[in-house]
């Protein structure tokens, strides 16, 4: 099992707008393609202008296949265009059980 933590750092005050657009236009597309979203979290300390998505995959190969399918989806590309102005930085961490 591979866990992915994708952290999006947003412009100050951008979390609310990102979540609104995500819930309207991106969430259903993303979860249909990537599978179950384990958690969507916001920090309580540190950089509070962030969203942390936690995804789980059976393998690195499954993750690569699913992410490629998501990036090929024209509707998801449209969603990305709608939120691009809110993004400052993106980080992805792949984790496995110790």
CSV table of N, CA, C and O in Angstrom, one decimal:
chain,number,residue,atom,x,y,z
A,1,UNK,N,0.9,-1.2,0.0
A,1,UNK,CA,0.0,0.0,0.0
A,1,UNK,C,0.9,1.2,0.0
A,1,UNK,O,1.8,1.3,0.8
A,2,UNK,N,0.6,2.2,-0.9
A,2,UNK,CA,1.3,3.4,-1.0
A,2,UNK,C,0.3,4.5,-0.6
A,2,UNK,O,-0.8,4.6,-1.1
A,3,UNK,N,0.8,5.4,0.2
A,3,UNK,CA,0.0,6.6,0.6
A,3,UNK,C,0.7,7.8,0.0
A,3,UNK,O,1.9,8.0,0.0
A,4,UNK,N,-0.2,8.7,-0.5
A,4,UNK,CA,0.3,10.0,-1.0
A,4,UNK,C,-0.3,11.1,-0.3
A,4,UNK,O,-1.5,11.2,-0.1
A,5,UNK,N,0.5,12.0,0.2
A,5,UNK,CA,0.1,13.3,0.8
A,5,UNK,C,0.4,14.4,-0.2
A,5,UNK,O,1.6,14.6,-0.5
A,6,UNK,N,-0.6,15.0,-0.7
A,6,UNK,CA,-0.5,16.1,-1.7
A,6,UNK,C,-0.9,17.4,-1.0
A,6,UNK,O,-2.0,17.5,-0.5
A,7,UNK,N,0.1,18.2,-0.8
A,7,UNK,CA,-0.1,19.5,-0.1
A,7,UNK,C,-0.1,20.6,-1.1
A,7,UNK,O,0.8,20.8,-1.9
A,8,UNK,N,-1.2,21.4,-1.1
A,8,UNK,CA,-1.3,22.6,-1.9
A,8,UNK,C,-1.3,23.8,-1.0
A,8,UNK,O,-2.1,23.9,-0.1
A,9,UNK,N,-0.3,24.6,-1.2
A,9,UNK,CA,-0.2,25.9,-0.5
A,9,UNK,C,-0.9,26.9,-1.4
A,9,UNK,O,-0.6,27.0,-2.6
A,10,UNK,N,-1.8,27.7,-0.8
A,10,UNK,CA,-2.6,28.6,-1.6
A,10,UNK,C,-2.3,30.0,-1.2
A,10,UNK,O,-1.7,30.3,-0.2
A,11,UNK,N,-2.8,30.9,-2.0
A,11,UNK,CA,-2.7,32.4,-1.7
A,11,UNK,C,-3.4,32.6,-0.4
A,11,UNK,O,-4.4,31.9,0.0
A,12,UNK,N,-3.0,33.6,0.4
A,12,UNK,CA,-3.7,33.9,1.6
A,12,UNK,C,-5.2,34.1,1.4
A,12,UNK,O,-5.6,34.8,0.5
A,13,UNK,N,-6.0,33.4,2.1
A,13,UNK,CA,-7.5,33.4,2.0
A,13,UNK,C,-8.0,32.6,0.9
A,13,UNK,O,-9.2,32.5,0.6
A,14,UNK,N,-7.1,31.8,0.2
A,14,UNK,CA,-7.6,31.0,-1.0
A,14,UNK,C,-8.2,29.7,-0.7
A,14,UNK,O,-8.8,29.1,-1.5
A,15,UNK,N,-8.1,29.2,0.6
A,15,UNK,CA,-8.6,27.9,0.9
A,15,UNK,C,-10.1,27.8,0.7
A,15,UNK,O,-10.6,26.9,0.1
A,16,UNK,N,-10.8,28.8,1.1
A,16,UNK,CA,-12.3,28.8,0.9
A,16,UNK,C,-12.7,28.7,-0.5
A,16,UNK,O,-13.6,27.9,-0.9
A,17,UNK,N,-12.1,29.6,-1.4
A,17,UNK,CA,-12.4,29.6,-2.8
A,17,UNK,C,-12.0,28.3,-3.5
A,17,UNK,O,-12.7,27.7,-4.3
A,18,UNK,N,-10.8,27.7,-3.1
A,18,UNK,CA,-10.4,26.5,-3.7
A,18,UNK,C,-11.4,25.4,-3.4
A,18,UNK,O,-11.8,24.6,-4.2
A,19,UNK,N,-11.8,25.3,-2.1
A,19,UNK,CA,-12.7,24.2,-1.7
A,19,UNK,C,-14.1,24.4,-2.4
A,19,UNK,O,-14.7,23.4,-2.7
A,20,UNK,N,-14.5,25.6,-2.5
A,20,UNK,CA,-15.8,25.8,-3.2
A,20,UNK,C,-15.7,25.3,-4.7
A,20,UNK,O,-16.6,24.5,-5.1
A,21,UNK,N,-14.7,25.7,-5.4
A,21,UNK,CA,-14.5,25.2,-6.8
A,21,UNK,C,-14.3,23.7,-6.8
A,21,UNK,O,-14.8,23.0,-7.7
A,22,UNK,N,-13.5,23.2,-5.9
A,22,UNK,CA,-13.2,21.8,-5.9
A,22,UNK,C,-14.5,21.0,-5.7
A,22,UNK,O,-14.7,20.0,-6.4
A,23,UNK,N,-15.3,21.4,-4.7
A,23,UNK,CA,-16.5,20.6,-4.4
A,23,UNK,C,-17.5,20.7,-5.6
A,23,UNK,O,-18.3,19.8,-5.8
A,24,UNK,N,-17.5,21.8,-6.3
A,24,UNK,CA,-18.4,22.0,-7.4
A,24,UNK,C,-17.9,21.3,-8.7
A,24,UNK,O,-18.8,20.8,-9.4
A,25,UNK,N,-16.6,21.3,-8.9
A,25,UNK,CA,-16.1,20.9,-10.2
A,25,UNK,C,-15.1,19.8,-10.3
A,25,UNK,O,-14.9,19.2,-11.3
A,26,UNK,N,-14.4,19.6,-9.2
A,26,UNK,CA,-13.2,18.7,-9.2
A,26,UNK,C,-13.3,17.5,-8.4
A,26,UNK,O,-12.8,16.4,-8.8
A,27,UNK,N,-14.0,17.5,-7.3
A,27,UNK,CA,-14.0,16.4,-6.4
A,27,UNK,C,-14.5,15.1,-7.0
A,27,UNK,O,-13.9,14.0,-6.9
A,28,UNK,N,-15.7,15.2,-7.6
A,28,UNK,CA,-16.3,13.9,-8.2
A,28,UNK,C,-15.4,13.4,-9.3
A,28,UNK,O,-15.2,12.1,-9.3
A,29,UNK,N,-14.8,14.2,-10.1
A,29,UNK,CA,-13.9,13.7,-11.2
A,29,UNK,C,-12.7,13.1,-10.6
A,29,UNK,O,-12.3,12.0,-11.0
A,30,UNK,N,-12.1,13.7,-9.6
A,30,UNK,CA,-10.9,13.2,-9.0
A,30,UNK,C,-11.1,11.9,-8.2
A,30,UNK,O,-10.4,10.9,-8.4
A,31,UNK,N,-12.2,11.8,-7.4
A,31,UNK,CA,-12.4,10.6,-6.7
A,31,UNK,C,-12.9,9.4,-7.6
A,31,UNK,O,-12.5,8.3,-7.3
A,32,UNK,N,-13.6,9.7,-8.7
A,32,UNK,CA,-13.9,8.7,-9.6
A,32,UNK,C,-12.7,8.1,-10.3
A,32,UNK,O,-12.7,6.9,-10.5
A,33,UNK,N,-11.7,8.9,-10.5
A,33,UNK,CA,-10.5,8.4,-11.2
A,33,UNK,C,-9.5,7.8,-10.2
A,33,UNK,O,-8.9,6.8,-10.5
A,34,UNK,N,-9.2,8.6,-9.2
A,34,UNK,CA,-8.1,8.2,-8.2
A,34,UNK,C,-8.6,7.2,-7.2
A,34,UNK,O,-7.8,6.5,-6.6
A,35,UNK,N,-9.9,7.1,-6.9
A,35,UNK,CA,-10.4,6.2,-5.9
A,35,UNK,C,-10.7,7.0,-4.6
A,35,UNK,O,-10.9,8.2,-4.7
A,36,UNK,N,-10.7,6.3,-3.5
A,36,UNK,CA,-11.2,6.9,-2.3
A,36,UNK,C,-10.2,7.9,-1.8
A,36,UNK,O,-9.0,7.7,-1.7
A,37,UNK,N,-10.7,9.1,-1.5
A,37,UNK,CA,-9.9,10.1,-0.8
A,37,UNK,C,-10.0,9.8,0.7
A,37,UNK,O,-11.0,9.7,1.3
A,38,UNK,N,-8.8,9.4,1.3
A,38,UNK,CA,-8.7,9.0,2.7
A,38,UNK,C,-9.1,10.2,3.6
A,38,UNK,O,-9.8,10.0,4.5
A,39,UNK,N,-8.5,11.3,3.3
A,39,UNK,CA,-8.8,12.5,4.1
A,39,UNK,C,-8.4,13.8,3.3
A,39,UNK,O,-7.5,13.7,2.5
A,40,UNK,N,-9.1,14.8,3.5
A,40,UNK,CA,-8.8,16.2,3.1
A,40,UNK,C,-8.7,17.0,4.3
A,40,UNK,O,-9.7,17.2,5.0
A,41,UNK,N,-7.5,17.6,4.6
A,41,UNK,CA,-7.3,18.2,5.8
A,41,UNK,C,-6.7,19.6,5.6
A,41,UNK,O,-6.1,19.9,4.6
A,42,UNK,N,-6.9,20.5,6.6
A,42,UNK,CA,-6.3,21.8,6.7
A,42,UNK,C,-5.5,21.8,8.0
A,42,UNK,O,-5.9,21.3,9.0
A,43,UNK,N,-4.3,22.5,8.0
A,43,UNK,CA,-3.5,22.6,9.2
A,43,UNK,C,-4.1,23.5,10.2
A,43,UNK,O,-4.8,24.4,9.9
A,44,UNK,N,-3.9,23.1,11.5
A,44,UNK,CA,-4.3,23.9,12.6
A,44,UNK,C,-3.1,24.8,13.1
A,44,UNK,O,-3.3,25.6,14.0
A,45,UNK,N,-1.9,24.5,12.6
A,45,UNK,CA,-0.8,25.3,13.0
A,45,UNK,C,0.2,25.4,11.8
A,45,UNK,O,0.0,24.7,10.8
A,46,UNK,N,1.2,26.2,11.8
A,46,UNK,CA,2.1,26.4,10.7
A,46,UNK,C,1.4,27.1,9.6
A,46,UNK,O,0.7,28.1,9.9
A,47,UNK,N,1.7,26.8,8.4
A,47,UNK,CA,1.1,27.4,7.2
A,47,UNK,C,-0.4,27.0,7.1
A,47,UNK,O,-0.7,26.0,6.6
A,48,UNK,N,-1.3,27.9,7.5
A,48,UNK,CA,-2.7,27.6,7.5
A,48,UNK,C,-3.3,27.8,6.1
A,48,UNK,O,-4.5,27.5,6.0
A,49,UNK,N,-2.6,28.3,5.2
A,49,UNK,CA,-3.1,28.5,3.8
A,49,UNK,C,-2.8,27.2,3.0
A,49,UNK,O,-2.3,27.3,1.8
A,50,UNK,N,-3.1,26.1,3.5
A,50,UNK,CA,-2.8,24.8,2.8
A,50,UNK,C,-4.0,23.9,2.9
A,50,UNK,O,-4.8,23.9,3.8
A,51,UNK,N,-4.0,23.0,1.9
A,51,UNK,CA,-4.9,21.8,1.9
A,51,UNK,C,-4.0,20.6,1.7
A,51,UNK,O,-3.1,20.6,0.9
A,52,UNK,N,-4.3,19.6,2.5
A,52,UNK,CA,-3.5,18.3,2.4
A,52,UNK,C,-4.5,17.2,2.1
A,52,UNK,O,-5.5,16.9,2.8
A,53,UNK,N,-4.3,16.6,0.9
A,53,UNK,CA,-5.1,15.5,0.4
A,53,UNK,C,-4.3,14.2,0.7
A,53,UNK,O,-3.1,14.1,0.4
A,54,UNK,N,-5.0,13.2,1.3
A,54,UNK,CA,-4.4,11.9,1.6
A,54,UNK,C,-5.1,10.9,0.7
A,54,UNK,O,-6.3,10.6,0.8
A,55,UNK,N,-4.3,10.3,-0.2
A,55,UNK,CA,-4.8,9.2,-1.1
A,55,UNK,C,-4.1,7.9,-0.8
A,55,UNK,O,-2.9,8.0,-0.3
A,56,UNK,N,-4.7,6.8,-1.0
A,56,UNK,CA,-4.0,5.5,-0.8
A,56,UNK,C,-4.2,4.7,-2.1
A,56,UNK,O,-5.3,4.7,-2.8
A,57,UNK,N,-3.1,4.0,-2.5
A,57,UNK,CA,-3.1,3.2,-3.7
A,57,UNK,C,-2.5,1.8,-3.4
A,57,UNK,O,-1.7,1.7,-2.5
A,58,UNK,N,-2.9,0.8,-4.1
A,58,UNK,CA,-2.3,-0.5,-3.9
A,58,UNK,C,-0.9,-0.6,-4.2
A,58,UNK,O,-0.1,-1.4,-3.6
A,59,UNK,N,-0.4,0.2,-5.2
A,59,UNK,CA,1.0,0.1,-5.7
A,59,UNK,C,1.3,1.4,-6.4
A,59,UNK,O,0.5,2.2,-6.7
A,60,UNK,N,2.6,1.6,-6.6
A,60,UNK,CA,3.1,2.7,-7.4
A,60,UNK,C,2.6,2.7,-8.8
A,60,UNK,O,2.2,3.7,-9.4
A,61,UNK,N,2.5,1.5,-9.3
A,61,UNK,CA,2.0,1.3,-10.7
A,61,UNK,C,0.5,1.8,-10.8
A,61,UNK,O,0.1,2.4,-11.7
A,62,UNK,N,-0.3,1.4,-9.8
A,62,UNK,CA,-1.7,1.8,-9.8
A,62,UNK,C,-1.8,3.3,-9.7
A,62,UNK,O,-2.6,4.0,-10.4
A,63,UNK,N,-1.0,3.9,-8.8
A,63,UNK,CA,-1.0,5.4,-8.7
A,63,UNK,C,-0.7,6.0,-10.0
A,63,UNK,O,-1.3,7.0,-10.4
A,64,UNK,N,0.4,5.6,-10.7
A,64,UNK,CA,0.8,6.1,-11.9
A,64,UNK,C,-0.3,6.0,-13.0
A,64,UNK,O,-0.6,7.0,-13.7
A,65,UNK,N,-0.9,4.9,-13.1
A,65,UNK,CA,-2.0,4.7,-14.0
A,65,UNK,C,-3.2,5.6,-13.8
A,65,UNK,O,-3.7,6.2,-14.7
A,66,UNK,N,-3.6,5.7,-12.5
A,66,UNK,CA,-4.7,6.5,-12.1
A,66,UNK,C,-4.5,8.0,-12.3
A,66,UNK,O,-5.3,8.8,-12.8
A,67,UNK,N,-3.3,8.4,-12.0
A,67,UNK,CA,-2.9,9.9,-12.1
A,67,UNK,C,-2.8,10.2,-13.6
A,67,UNK,O,-3.2,11.3,-14.0
A,68,UNK,N,-2.3,9.3,-14.4
A,68,UNK,CA,-2.2,9.6,-15.9
A,68,UNK,C,-3.6,9.7,-16.5
A,68,UNK,O,-3.9,10.6,-17.3
A,69,UNK,N,-4.5,8.9,-16.0
A,69,UNK,CA,-5.9,9.0,-16.5
A,69,UNK,C,-6.6,10.3,-16.1
A,69,UNK,O,-7.3,10.9,-16.8
A,70,UNK,N,-6.3,10.7,-14.8
A,70,UNK,CA,-6.8,12.0,-14.4
A,70,UNK,C,-6.3,13.1,-15.2
A,70,UNK,O,-7.1,14.0,-15.6
A,71,UNK,N,-5.0,13.1,-15.4
A,71,UNK,CA,-4.4,14.2,-16.2
A,71,UNK,C,-4.9,14.3,-17.6
A,71,UNK,O,-4.9,15.3,-18.3
A,72,UNK,N,-5.4,13.1,-18.2
A,72,UNK,CA,-5.9,13.1,-19.5
A,72,UNK,C,-7.4,13.5,-19.6
A,72,UNK,O,-7.9,13.6,-20.7
A,73,UNK,N,-8.0,13.7,-18.5
A,73,UNK,CA,-9.5,14.0,-18.5
A,73,UNK,C,-9.6,15.5,-18.8
A,73,UNK,O,-9.2,16.3,-18.0
A,74,UNK,N,-10.3,15.8,-19.9
A,74,UNK,CA,-10.5,17.3,-20.2
A,74,UNK,C,-11.3,18.0,-19.2
A,74,UNK,O,-11.0,19.2,-18.9
A,75,UNK,N,-12.2,17.4,-18.5
A,75,UNK,CA,-13.0,18.1,-17.5
A,75,UNK,C,-12.1,18.4,-16.3
A,75,UNK,O,-12.3,19.5,-15.7
A,76,UNK,N,-11.2,17.5,-16.0
A,76,UNK,CA,-10.3,17.8,-14.8
A,76,UNK,C,-9.3,19.0,-15.2
A,76,UNK,O,-8.9,19.8,-14.4
A,77,UNK,N,-8.9,19.0,-16.5
A,77,UNK,CA,-8.1,20.1,-17.0
A,77,UNK,C,-8.8,21.4,-16.8
A,77,UNK,O,-8.1,22.4,-16.4
A,78,UNK,N,-10.1,21.5,-17.1
A,78,UNK,CA,-10.8,22.7,-16.9
A,78,UNK,C,-10.9,23.1,-15.4
A,78,UNK,O,-10.8,24.3,-15.1
A,79,UNK,N,-11.1,22.1,-14.5
A,79,UNK,CA,-11.1,22.4,-13.1
A,79,UNK,C,-9.7,23.0,-12.7
A,79,UNK,O,-9.7,24.0,-12.0
A,80,UNK,N,-8.6,22.4,-13.2
A,80,UNK,CA,-7.3,22.9,-12.8
A,80,UNK,C,-7.1,24.4,-13.3
A,80,UNK,O,-6.5,25.2,-12.6
A,81,UNK,N,-7.6,24.7,-14.4
A,81,UNK,CA,-7.6,26.1,-14.9
A,81,UNK,C,-8.3,27.1,-14.0
A,81,UNK,O,-7.9,28.2,-13.8
A,82,UNK,N,-9.4,26.6,-13.4
A,82,UNK,CA,-10.2,27.4,-12.5
A,82,UNK,C,-9.5,27.7,-11.2
A,82,UNK,O,-9.8,28.7,-10.5
A,83,UNK,N,-8.6,26.8,-10.7
A,83,UNK,CA,-8.0,27.0,-9.4
A,83,UNK,C,-6.5,27.4,-9.5
A,83,UNK,O,-5.9,27.7,-8.5
A,84,UNK,N,-6.0,27.4,-10.7
A,84,UNK,CA,-4.5,27.7,-10.9
A,84,UNK,C,-4.1,29.0,-10.2
A,84,UNK,O,-3.1,29.1,-9.6
A,85,UNK,N,-5.0,30.0,-10.3
A,85,UNK,CA,-4.6,31.4,-9.8
A,85,UNK,C,-4.5,31.3,-8.2
A,85,UNK,O,-4.0,32.3,-7.6
A,86,UNK,N,-5.1,30.3,-7.6
A,86,UNK,CA,-5.1,30.2,-6.1
A,86,UNK,C,-3.8,29.5,-5.6
A,86,UNK,O,-3.5,29.6,-4.4
A,87,UNK,N,-3.1,28.8,-6.5
A,87,UNK,CA,-2.0,28.0,-6.1
A,87,UNK,C,-0.7,28.7,-6.0
A,87,UNK,O,-0.4,29.5,-6.9
A,88,UNK,N,0.1,28.5,-4.9
A,88,UNK,CA,1.4,29.0,-4.7
A,88,UNK,C,2.4,27.9,-4.9
A,88,UNK,O,3.4,28.1,-5.6
A,89,UNK,N,2.1,26.8,-4.4
A,89,UNK,CA,3.1,25.6,-4.4
A,89,UNK,C,2.3,24.3,-4.3
A,89,UNK,O,1.3,24.3,-3.6
A,90,UNK,N,2.9,23.3,-4.9
A,90,UNK,CA,2.3,21.9,-4.7
A,90,UNK,C,3.5,21.0,-4.3
A,90,UNK,O,4.6,21.1,-4.8
A,91,UNK,N,3.1,20.1,-3.4
A,91,UNK,CA,4.1,19.1,-2.9
A,91,UNK,C,3.4,17.7,-2.8
A,91,UNK,O,2.3,17.6,-2.4
A,92,UNK,N,4.1,16.7,-3.3
A,92,UNK,CA,3.6,15.4,-3.2
A,92,UNK,C,4.6,14.5,-2.5
A,92,UNK,O,5.8,14.5,-2.8
A,93,UNK,N,4.2,13.8,-1.4
A,93,UNK,CA,5.0,12.9,-0.7
A,93,UNK,C,4.4,11.5,-0.8
A,93,UNK,O,3.2,11.3,-0.4
A,94,UNK,N,5.2,10.5,-1.2
A,94,UNK,CA,4.8,9.1,-1.3
A,94,UNK,C,5.3,8.4,0.0
A,94,UNK,O,6.5,8.5,0.3
A,95,UNK,N,4.4,7.7,0.7
A,95,UNK,CA,4.8,7.1,1.9
A,95,UNK,C,4.4,5.6,1.9
A,95,UNK,O,3.4,5.2,1.3
A,96,UNK,N,5.2,4.8,2.5
A,96,UNK,CA,4.8,3.3,2.7
A,96,UNK,C,4.9,3.0,4.2
A,96,UNK,O,5.6,3.7,4.9
A,97,UNK,N,4.2,1.9,4.5
A,97,UNK,CA,4.2,1.5,5.9
A,97,UNK,C,5.6,1.1,6.4
A,97,UNK,O,6.3,0.5,5.7
A,98,UNK,N,5.9,1.5,7.6
A,98,UNK,CA,7.2,1.1,8.2
A,98,UNK,C,7.1,-0.1,9.0
A,98,UNK,O,6.1,-0.5,9.5
